[in-house]
XYZ file of C-alpha atoms in Angstrom:
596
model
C 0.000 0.000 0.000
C 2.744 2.382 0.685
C 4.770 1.601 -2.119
C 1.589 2.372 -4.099
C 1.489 5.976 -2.213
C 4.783 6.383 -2.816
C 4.412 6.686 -6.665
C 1.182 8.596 -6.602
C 3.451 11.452 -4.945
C 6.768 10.793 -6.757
C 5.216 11.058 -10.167
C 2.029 13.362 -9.429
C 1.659 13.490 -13.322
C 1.397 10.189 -13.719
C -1.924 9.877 -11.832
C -3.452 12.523 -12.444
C -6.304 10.644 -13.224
C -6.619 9.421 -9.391
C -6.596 12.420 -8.428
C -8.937 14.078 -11.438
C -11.210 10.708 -10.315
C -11.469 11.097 -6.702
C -11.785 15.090 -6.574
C -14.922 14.377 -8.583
C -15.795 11.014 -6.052
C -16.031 14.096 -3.569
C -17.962 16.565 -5.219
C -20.668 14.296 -6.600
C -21.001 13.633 -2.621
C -20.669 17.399 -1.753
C -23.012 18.603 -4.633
C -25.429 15.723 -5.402
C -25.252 13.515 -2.305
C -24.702 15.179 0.818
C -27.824 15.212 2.697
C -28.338 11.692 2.185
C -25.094 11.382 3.712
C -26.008 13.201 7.049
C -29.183 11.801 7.530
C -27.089 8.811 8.741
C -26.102 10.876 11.453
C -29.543 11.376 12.566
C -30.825 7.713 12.903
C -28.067 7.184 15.429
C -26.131 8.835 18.688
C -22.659 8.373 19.386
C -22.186 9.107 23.087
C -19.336 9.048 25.111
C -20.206 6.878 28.401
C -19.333 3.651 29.449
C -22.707 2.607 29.526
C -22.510 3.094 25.857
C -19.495 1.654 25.181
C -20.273 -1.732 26.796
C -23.248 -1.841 24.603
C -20.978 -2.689 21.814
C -19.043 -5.809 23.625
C -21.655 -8.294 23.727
C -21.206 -9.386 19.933
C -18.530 -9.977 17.004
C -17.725 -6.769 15.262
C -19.080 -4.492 18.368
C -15.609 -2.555 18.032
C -16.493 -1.939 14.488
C -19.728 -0.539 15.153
C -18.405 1.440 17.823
C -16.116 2.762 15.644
C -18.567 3.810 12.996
C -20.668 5.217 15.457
C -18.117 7.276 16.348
C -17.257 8.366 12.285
C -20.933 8.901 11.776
C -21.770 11.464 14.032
C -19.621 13.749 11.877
C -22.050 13.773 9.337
C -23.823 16.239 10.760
C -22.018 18.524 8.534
C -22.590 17.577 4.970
C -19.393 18.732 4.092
C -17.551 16.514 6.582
C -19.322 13.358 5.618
C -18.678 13.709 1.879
C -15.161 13.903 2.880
C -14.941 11.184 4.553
C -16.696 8.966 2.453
C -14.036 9.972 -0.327
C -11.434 9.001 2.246
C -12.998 5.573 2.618
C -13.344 4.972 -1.002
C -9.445 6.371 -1.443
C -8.584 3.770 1.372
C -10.863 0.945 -0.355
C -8.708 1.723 -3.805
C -5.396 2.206 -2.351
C -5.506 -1.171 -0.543
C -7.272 -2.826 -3.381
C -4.453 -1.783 -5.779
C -1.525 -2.799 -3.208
C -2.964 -6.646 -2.786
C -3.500 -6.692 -6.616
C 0.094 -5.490 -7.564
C 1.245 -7.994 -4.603
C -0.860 -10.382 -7.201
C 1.045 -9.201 -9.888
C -1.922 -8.269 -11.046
C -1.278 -4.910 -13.373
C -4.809 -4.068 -14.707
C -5.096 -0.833 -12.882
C -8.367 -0.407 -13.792
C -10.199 -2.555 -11.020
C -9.603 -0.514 -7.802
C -11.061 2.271 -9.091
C -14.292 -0.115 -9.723
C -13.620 -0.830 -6.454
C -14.300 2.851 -5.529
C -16.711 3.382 -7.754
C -19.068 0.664 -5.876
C -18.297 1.844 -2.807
C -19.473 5.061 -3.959
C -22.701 3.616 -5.265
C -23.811 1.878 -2.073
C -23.604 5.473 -0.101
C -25.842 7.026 -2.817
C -28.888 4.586 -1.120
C -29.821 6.040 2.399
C -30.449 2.818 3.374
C -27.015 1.573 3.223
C -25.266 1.703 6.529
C -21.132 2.776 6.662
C -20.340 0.146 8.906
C -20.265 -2.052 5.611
C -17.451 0.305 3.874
C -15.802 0.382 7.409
C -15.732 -3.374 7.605
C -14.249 -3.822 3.951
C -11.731 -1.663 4.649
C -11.132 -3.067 8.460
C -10.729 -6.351 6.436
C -8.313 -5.457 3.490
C -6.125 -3.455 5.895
C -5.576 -6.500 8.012
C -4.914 -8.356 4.741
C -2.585 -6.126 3.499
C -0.595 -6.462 7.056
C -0.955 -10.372 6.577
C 0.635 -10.606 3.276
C 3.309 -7.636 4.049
C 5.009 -10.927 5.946
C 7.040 -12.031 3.471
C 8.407 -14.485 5.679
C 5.931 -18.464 5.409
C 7.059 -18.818 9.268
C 6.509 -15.163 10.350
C 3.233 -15.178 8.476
C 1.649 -17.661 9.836
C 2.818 -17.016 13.467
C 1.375 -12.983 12.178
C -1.826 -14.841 11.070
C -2.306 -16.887 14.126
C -2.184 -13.695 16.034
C -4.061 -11.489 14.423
C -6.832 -14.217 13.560
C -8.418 -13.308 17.438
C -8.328 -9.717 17.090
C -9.340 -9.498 13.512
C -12.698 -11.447 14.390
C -13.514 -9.451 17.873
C -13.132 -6.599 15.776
C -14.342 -7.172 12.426
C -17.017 -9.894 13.317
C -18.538 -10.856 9.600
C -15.953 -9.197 7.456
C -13.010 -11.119 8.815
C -14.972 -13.700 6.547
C -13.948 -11.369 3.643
C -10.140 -11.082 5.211
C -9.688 -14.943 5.674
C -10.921 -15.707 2.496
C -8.009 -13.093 0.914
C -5.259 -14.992 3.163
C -6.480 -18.513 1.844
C -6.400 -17.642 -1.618
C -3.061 -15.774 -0.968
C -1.602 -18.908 0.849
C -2.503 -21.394 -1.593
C -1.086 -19.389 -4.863
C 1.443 -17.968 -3.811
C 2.818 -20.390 -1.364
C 4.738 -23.866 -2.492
C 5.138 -25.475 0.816
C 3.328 -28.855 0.933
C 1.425 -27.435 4.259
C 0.413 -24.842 2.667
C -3.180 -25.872 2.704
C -3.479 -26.667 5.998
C -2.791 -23.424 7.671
C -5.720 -21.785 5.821
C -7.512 -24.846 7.088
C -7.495 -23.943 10.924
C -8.014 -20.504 9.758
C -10.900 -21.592 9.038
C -11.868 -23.644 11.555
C -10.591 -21.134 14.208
C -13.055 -18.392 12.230
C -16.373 -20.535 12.885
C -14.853 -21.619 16.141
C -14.384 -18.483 18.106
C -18.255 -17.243 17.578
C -19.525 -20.212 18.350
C -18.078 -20.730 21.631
C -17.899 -17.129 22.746
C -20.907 -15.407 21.483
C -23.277 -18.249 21.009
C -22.603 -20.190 23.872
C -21.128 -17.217 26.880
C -23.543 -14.263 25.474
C -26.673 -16.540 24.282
C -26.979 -14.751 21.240
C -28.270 -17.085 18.245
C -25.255 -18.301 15.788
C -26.163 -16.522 12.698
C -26.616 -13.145 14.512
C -23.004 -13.574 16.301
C -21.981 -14.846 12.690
C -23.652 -12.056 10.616
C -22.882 -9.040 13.457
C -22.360 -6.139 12.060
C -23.036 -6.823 8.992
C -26.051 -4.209 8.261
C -28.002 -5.221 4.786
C -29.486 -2.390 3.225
C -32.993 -1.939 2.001
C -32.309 -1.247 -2.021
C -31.976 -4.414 -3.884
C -29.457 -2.653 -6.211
C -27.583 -2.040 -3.273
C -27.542 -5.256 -2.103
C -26.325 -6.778 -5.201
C -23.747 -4.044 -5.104
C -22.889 -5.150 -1.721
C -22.458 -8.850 -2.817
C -19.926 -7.818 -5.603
C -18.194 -5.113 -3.284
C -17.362 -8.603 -1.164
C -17.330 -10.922 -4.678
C -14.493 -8.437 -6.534
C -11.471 -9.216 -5.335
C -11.490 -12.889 -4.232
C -12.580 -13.260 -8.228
C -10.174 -11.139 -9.763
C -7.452 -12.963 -7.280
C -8.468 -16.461 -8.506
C -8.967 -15.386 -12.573
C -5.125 -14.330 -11.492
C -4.429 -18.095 -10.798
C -6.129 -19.456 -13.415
C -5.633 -17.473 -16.335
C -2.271 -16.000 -17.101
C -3.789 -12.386 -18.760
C -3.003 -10.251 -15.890
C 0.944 -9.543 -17.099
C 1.243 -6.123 -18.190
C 0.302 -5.449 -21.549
C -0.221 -2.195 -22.298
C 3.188 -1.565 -21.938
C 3.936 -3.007 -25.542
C 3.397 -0.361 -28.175
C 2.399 3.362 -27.480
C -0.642 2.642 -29.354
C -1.028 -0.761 -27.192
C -1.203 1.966 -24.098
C -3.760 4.185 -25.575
C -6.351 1.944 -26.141
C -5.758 0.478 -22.720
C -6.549 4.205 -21.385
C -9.123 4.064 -23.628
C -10.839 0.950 -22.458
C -10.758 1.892 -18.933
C -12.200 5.552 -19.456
C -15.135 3.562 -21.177
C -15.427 1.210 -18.095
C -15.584 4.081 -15.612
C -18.174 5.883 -17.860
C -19.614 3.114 -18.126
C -20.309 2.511 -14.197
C -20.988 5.934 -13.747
C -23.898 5.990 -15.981
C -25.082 2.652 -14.271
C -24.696 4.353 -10.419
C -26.559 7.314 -12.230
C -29.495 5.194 -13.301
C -29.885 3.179 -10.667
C -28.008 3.961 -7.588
C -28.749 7.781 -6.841
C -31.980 9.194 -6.365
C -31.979 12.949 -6.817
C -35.315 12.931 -4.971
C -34.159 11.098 -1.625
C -31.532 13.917 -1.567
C -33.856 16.855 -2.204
C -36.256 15.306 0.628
C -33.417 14.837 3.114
C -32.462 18.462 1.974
C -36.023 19.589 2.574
C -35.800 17.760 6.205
C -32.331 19.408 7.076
C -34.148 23.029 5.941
C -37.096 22.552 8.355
C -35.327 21.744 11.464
C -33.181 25.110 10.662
C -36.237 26.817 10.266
C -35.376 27.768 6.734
C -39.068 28.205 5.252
C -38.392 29.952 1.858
C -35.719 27.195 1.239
C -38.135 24.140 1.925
C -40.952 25.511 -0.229
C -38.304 26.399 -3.097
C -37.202 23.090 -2.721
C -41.100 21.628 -2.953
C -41.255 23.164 -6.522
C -38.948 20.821 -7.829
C -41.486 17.667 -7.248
C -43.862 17.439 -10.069
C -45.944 14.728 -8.586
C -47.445 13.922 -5.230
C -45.600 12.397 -2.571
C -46.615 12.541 0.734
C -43.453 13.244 2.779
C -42.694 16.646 0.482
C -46.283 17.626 1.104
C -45.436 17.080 5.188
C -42.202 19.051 5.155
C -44.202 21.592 2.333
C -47.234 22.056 4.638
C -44.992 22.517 7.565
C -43.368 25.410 6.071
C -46.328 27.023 4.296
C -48.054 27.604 7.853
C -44.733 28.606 9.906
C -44.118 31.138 7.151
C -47.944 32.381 7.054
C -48.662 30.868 3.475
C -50.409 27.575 3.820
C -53.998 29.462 3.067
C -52.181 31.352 -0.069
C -50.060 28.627 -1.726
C -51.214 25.085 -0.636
C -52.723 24.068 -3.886
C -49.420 25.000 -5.577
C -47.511 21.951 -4.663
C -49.267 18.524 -5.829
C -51.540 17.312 -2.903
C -53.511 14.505 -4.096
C -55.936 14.084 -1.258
C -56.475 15.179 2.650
C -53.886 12.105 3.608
C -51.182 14.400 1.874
C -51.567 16.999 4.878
C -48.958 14.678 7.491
C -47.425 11.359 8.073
C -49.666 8.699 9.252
C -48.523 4.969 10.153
C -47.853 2.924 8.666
C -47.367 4.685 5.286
C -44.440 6.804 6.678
C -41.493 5.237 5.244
C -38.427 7.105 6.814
C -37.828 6.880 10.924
C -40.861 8.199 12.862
C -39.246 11.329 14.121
C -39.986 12.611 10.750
C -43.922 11.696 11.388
C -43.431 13.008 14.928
C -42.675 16.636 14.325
C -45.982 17.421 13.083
C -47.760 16.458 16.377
C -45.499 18.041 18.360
C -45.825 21.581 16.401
C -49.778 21.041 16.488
C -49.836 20.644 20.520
C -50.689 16.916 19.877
C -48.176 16.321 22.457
C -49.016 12.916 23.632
C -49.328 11.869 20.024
C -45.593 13.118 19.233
C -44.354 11.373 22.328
C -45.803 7.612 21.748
C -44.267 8.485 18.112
C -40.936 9.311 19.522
C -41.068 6.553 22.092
C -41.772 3.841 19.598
C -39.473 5.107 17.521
C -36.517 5.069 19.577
C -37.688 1.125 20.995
C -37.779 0.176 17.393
C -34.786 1.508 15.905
C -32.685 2.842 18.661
C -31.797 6.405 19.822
C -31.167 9.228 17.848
C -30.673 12.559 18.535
C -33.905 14.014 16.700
C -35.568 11.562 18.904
C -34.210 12.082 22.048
C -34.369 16.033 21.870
C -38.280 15.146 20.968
C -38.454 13.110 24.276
C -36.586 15.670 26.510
C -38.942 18.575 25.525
C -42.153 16.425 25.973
C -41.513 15.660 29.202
C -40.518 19.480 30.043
C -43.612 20.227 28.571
C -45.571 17.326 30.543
C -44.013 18.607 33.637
C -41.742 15.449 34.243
C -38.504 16.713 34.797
C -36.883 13.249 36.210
C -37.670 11.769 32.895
C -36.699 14.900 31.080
C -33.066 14.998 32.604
C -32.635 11.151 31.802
C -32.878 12.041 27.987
C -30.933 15.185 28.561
C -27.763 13.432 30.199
C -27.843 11.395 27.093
C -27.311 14.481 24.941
C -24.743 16.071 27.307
C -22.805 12.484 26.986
C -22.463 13.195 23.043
C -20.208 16.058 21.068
C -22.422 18.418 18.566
C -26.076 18.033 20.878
C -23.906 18.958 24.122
C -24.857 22.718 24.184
C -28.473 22.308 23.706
C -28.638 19.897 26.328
C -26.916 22.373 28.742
C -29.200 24.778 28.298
C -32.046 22.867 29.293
C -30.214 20.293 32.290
C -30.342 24.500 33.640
C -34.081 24.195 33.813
C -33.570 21.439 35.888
C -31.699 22.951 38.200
C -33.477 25.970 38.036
C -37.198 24.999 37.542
C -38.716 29.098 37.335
C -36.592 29.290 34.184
C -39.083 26.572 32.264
C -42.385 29.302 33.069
C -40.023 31.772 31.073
C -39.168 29.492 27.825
C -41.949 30.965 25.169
C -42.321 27.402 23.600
C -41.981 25.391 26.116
C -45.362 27.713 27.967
C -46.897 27.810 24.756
C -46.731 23.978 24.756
C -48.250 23.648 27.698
C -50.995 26.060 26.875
C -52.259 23.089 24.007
C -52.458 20.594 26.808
C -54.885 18.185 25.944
C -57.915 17.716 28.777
C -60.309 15.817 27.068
C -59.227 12.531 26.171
C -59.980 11.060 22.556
C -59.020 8.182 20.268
C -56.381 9.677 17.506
C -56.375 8.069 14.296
C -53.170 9.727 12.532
C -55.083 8.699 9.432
C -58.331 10.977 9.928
C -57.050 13.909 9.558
C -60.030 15.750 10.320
C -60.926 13.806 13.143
C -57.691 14.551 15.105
C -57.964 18.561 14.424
C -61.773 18.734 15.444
C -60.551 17.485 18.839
C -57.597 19.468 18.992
C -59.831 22.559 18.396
C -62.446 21.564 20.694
C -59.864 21.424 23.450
C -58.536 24.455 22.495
C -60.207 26.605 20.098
C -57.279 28.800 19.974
C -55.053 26.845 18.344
C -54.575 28.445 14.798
C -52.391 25.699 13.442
C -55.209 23.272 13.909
C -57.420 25.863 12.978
C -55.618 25.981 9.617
C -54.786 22.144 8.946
C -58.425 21.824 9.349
C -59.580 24.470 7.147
C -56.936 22.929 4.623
C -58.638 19.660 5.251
C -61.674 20.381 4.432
C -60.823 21.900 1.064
C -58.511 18.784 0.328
C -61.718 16.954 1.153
C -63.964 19.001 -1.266
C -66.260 19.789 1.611
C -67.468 23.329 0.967
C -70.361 23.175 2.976
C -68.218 22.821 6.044
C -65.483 24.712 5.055
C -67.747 27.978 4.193
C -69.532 27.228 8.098
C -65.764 27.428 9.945
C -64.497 29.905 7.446
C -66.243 32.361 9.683
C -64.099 32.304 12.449
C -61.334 33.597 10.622
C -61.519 36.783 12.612
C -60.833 35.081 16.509
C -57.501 34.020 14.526
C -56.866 37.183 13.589
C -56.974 37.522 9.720
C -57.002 40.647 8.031
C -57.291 39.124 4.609
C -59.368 35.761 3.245
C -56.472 33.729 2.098
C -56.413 33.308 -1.646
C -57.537 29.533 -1.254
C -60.297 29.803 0.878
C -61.485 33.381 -1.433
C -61.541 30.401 -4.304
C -63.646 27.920 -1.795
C -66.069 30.639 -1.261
C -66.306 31.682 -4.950
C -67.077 28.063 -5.415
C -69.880 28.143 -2.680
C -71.329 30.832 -4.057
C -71.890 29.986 -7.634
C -73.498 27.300 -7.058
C -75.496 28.541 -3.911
C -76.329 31.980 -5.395
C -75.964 33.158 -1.736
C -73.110 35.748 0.470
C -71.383 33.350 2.465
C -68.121 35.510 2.753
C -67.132 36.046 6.371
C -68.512 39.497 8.608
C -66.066 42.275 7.972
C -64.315 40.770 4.830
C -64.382 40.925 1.588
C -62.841 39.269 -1.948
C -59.923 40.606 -3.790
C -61.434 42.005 -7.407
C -58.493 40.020 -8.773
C -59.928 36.987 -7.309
C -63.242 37.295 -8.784
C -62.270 38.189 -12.053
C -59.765 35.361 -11.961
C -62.546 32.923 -11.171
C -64.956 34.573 -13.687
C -62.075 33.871 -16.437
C -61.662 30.120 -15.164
C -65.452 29.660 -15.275
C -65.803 30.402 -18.841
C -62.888 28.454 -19.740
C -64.270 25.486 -17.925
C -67.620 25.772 -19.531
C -66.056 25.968 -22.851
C -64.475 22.424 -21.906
C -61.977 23.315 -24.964
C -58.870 24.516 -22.883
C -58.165 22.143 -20.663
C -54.604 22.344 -21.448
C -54.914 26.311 -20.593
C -56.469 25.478 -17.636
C -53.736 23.855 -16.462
C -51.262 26.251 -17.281
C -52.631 29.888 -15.746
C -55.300 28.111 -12.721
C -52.888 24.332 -12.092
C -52.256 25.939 -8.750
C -55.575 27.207 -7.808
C -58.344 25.346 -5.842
C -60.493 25.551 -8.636
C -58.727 23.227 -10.496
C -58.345 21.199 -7.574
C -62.204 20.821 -6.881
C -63.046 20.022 -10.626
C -59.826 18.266 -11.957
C -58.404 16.767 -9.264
C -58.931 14.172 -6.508
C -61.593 12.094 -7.981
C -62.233 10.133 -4.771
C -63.656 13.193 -3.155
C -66.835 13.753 -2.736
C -68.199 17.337 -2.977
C -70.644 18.390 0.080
């Protein structure tokens, strides 16, 4: 591996294209990919306890995990984590290319395949970096294995490191052992030479069994498989698979068939269309990771996500435009933003929502963590609601620190400031969520200081005091009970109102409509002016709300869309100047619906 560094610095024009190749390995992180890249960091939370570490000891590969643990929570900055997932695909080709040359095998072209996989496994937000850590973990120790030139020293080296390379590693010493046995029996002529990999082996299958299996009680495949973590994309699984295939292949086509001698080296023209060919098989991949590997819309979404917990508005709902079709979660995060920024009445039939289920996250449709479906509760006063969200959420899949914040503020909020400081001590134990902790393990100690925190009060003001059965997937239902416990909750107020229209219920809308002045509107909101417009037509009667009245531009917006629509010859017009209008909604849209 060094001797490999080595030439990359004494002959920097030489490989240029390394360098060319993984400057742009970074940026398609740091342009296209980064927020995929720290929502890692928010599924999990690295703390720095004892408690916490000895969580880790119980299985094979706990080290490992500890260890990327410890690498994720730098993702938190975008920036960070595309850098070091271009130092982990840099490590994954630099090692690659040092067991191949040890190989003698000169095709230069494979370890930046190598790479180039690795790279397409973290464009799916499913796949963990534990599995890039553990390939790595295991080609590292193979690279000290082999650097034994020595049969004798080797194989005392190997006997040593066999023990540590399994605690730590668990599953991907599997990868390493299988590099040493193919190692030992090419490269070695010693009759023995098969046996040694032999109790590798049997030492490998061994040392789980006895330890984990039978001291810990932990089933056999799990202490086998630990931490191996598969992810959810069947492209990336397959991906996976050859990430682990590549190299034991290549090393035994190296046996087998004597192609791998350097040939471009022949003729100058020889060279070329060597360079040539491997350009073509790097396009090549690219265009496949492209196609199948990265999702631009998983990274605008996590992008969206990472704008609303900064409170960014403007940027989430420029983000929304992007989406040309419904989907649920950019209607949450869209929804969320439209009412903090005092638009949601204006501008919610701009951005695609296909029905009243579009408004939040309900369960079991939610397909990211459930902090994501949590957030909405918790800004509607639903607090109850947000915590059994939060709480299952961190049983299920462990803590994180979206999560735990979630939990600590709920129970400030519900007055329980034992079970508050419990979460809150698990924030203090970690490095970036340290300072908000601190802040609040002050209420604690100073208890007046939570009567002065505006959200925290304002919270509490929501408290639920009539009980009721919420179904997260009745919208409605959920909202008329928040309102009837506290009629003064505008955010309800407005989901519900939003509901409604989403519903095509005009005869309800236009009856709680009128209340629009306890909220404290000085305007109708373009979308409910359109509701009423609707009501009207059809009713022939004044149903617009005591001391209000309709922008002319409204009306003669809705007279113009009326005689279009009676026409029934420019529906592609139609589209065009009134697609984000709840006109079109109500007569274009939403079929299900049934108009009261």
């Amino acid at each position: 591996m060094f001797q490999i560094l080595k030439k990359h610095i004494e002959d920097p024009g030489k490989y240029l294209f390394t360098g060319m190749f993984f400057l742009a390995f970074f940026l398609y992180f740091a342009l296209f990919n980064s927020y995929t890249l720290s929502y890692q960091e928010q599924i999990q939370l690295f703390r720095f306890s004892q408690d916490y570490f000895t969580e880790f000891l119980n299985r094979p590969g706990g080290m490992l995990s500890y260890l990327n643990s410890f690498i994720v929570q730098f993702f938190i900055s975008p920036l960070a984590a595309s850098l070091i997932i271009t130092f982990s695909g840099f490590l994954g080709y630099l090692l690659s290319a040092s067991l191949l040359r040890l190989h003698n095998v000169k095709e230069k072209i494979w370890p930046f395949l190598i790479a180039l996989i690795i790279l397409s496994l973290h464009s799916d937000y499913t796949y963990s970096f534990v599995n890039t850590l553990g390939y790595v973990s295991a080609l590292g120790f193979t690279a000290f294995y082999i650097s034994f030139g020595n049969n004798k020293l080797r194989y005392i080296a190997g006997s040593i490191l066999i023990i540590p390379l399994i605690l730590f590693s668990g599953f991907f010493a599997v990868l390493a052992l299988l590099l040493w046995i193919l190692h030992e029996t090419a490269n070695t002529k010693a009759r023995y030479r098969f046996y040694i990999p032999a109790g590798y082996l049997i030492v490998a299958f061994l040392i789980p069994y006895i330890i984990w299996h039978q001291i810990f009680d932990i089933p056999l495949l799990n202490s086998i498989s630990s931490p191996l973590l598969l992810p959810g994309n069947s492209i990336s699984l397959y991906s996976l698979v050859l990430l682990f295939a590549f190299l034991p292949v290549i090393l035994l086509l190296s046996v087998a068939i004597p192609y791998y001698k350097k040939v471009s080296g022949r003729t100058k023209a020889g060279r070329y269309v060597i360079i040539a060919l491997r350009t073509a098989a790097v396009l090549i991949f690219v265009i496949l990771i492209l196609k199948f590997s990265y999702s631009p819309k998983n990274e605008l979404i996590f992008k969206m996500d990472n704008k609303v917990q900064h409170k960014e508005w403007d940027e989430v709902t420029g983000l929304a435009s992007k989406f040309k079709e419904p989907d649920r979660m950019v209607a949450h995060f869209t929804n969320l933003a439209l009412y903090n920024s005092g638009k949601l009445g204006d501008e919610l039939f701009r951005y695609n929502p296909a029905d009243q289920s579009f408004l939040w996250l309900s369960y079991p449709e939610v397909r990211y963590p459930y902090f994501f479906g949590s957030d909405i509760f918790y800004q509607l006063g639903y607090i109850n609601k947000a915590y059994a969200w939060a709480y299952d959420g961190m049983i299920g899949t462990g803590a994180s620190p979206r999560l735990v914040k979630q939990l600590s503020l709920i129970s400030l909020i519900n007055g329980n400031l034992t079970l508050a400081g419990k979460y809150l001590e698990m924030l203090d134990q970690s490095l970036f969520y340290r300072k908000w902790s601190a802040m609040y393990l002050n209420y604690l100690a100073n208890p007046d200081l939570i009567s002065k925190d505006q959200e925290i009060v304002s919270k509490r003001n929501l408290a639920i005091h009539a009980d009721f059965n919420g179904d997260t997937s009745i919208p409605d239902s959920i909202l008329v009970h928040l309102l009837q416990n506290h009629p003064d909750n505008k955010m309800a107020y407005e989901y519900f109102l939003s509901t409604l229209l989403l519903e095509k219920n005009i005869s309800d809308f236009t009856w709680y409509v009128n209340d629009l002045n306890k909220y404290g509107y000085n305007a109708i909101p373009v979308h409910f002016e359109e509701a009423l417009l609707i009501n009207m037509y059809y009713t022939r009667k004044n149903v617009i709300p005591e001391g209000h009245s309709i922008r002319q531009s409204t009306s003669a917006r809705f007279d113009k869309f009326m005689n279009l629509y009676s026409s029934r010859k420019a529906d592609n017009k139609l589209n065009e100047e009134f697609g984000n209008t709840y006109w079109y909604y109500f007569y274009f849209l939403n079929k299900k619906a049934q108009v009261r």
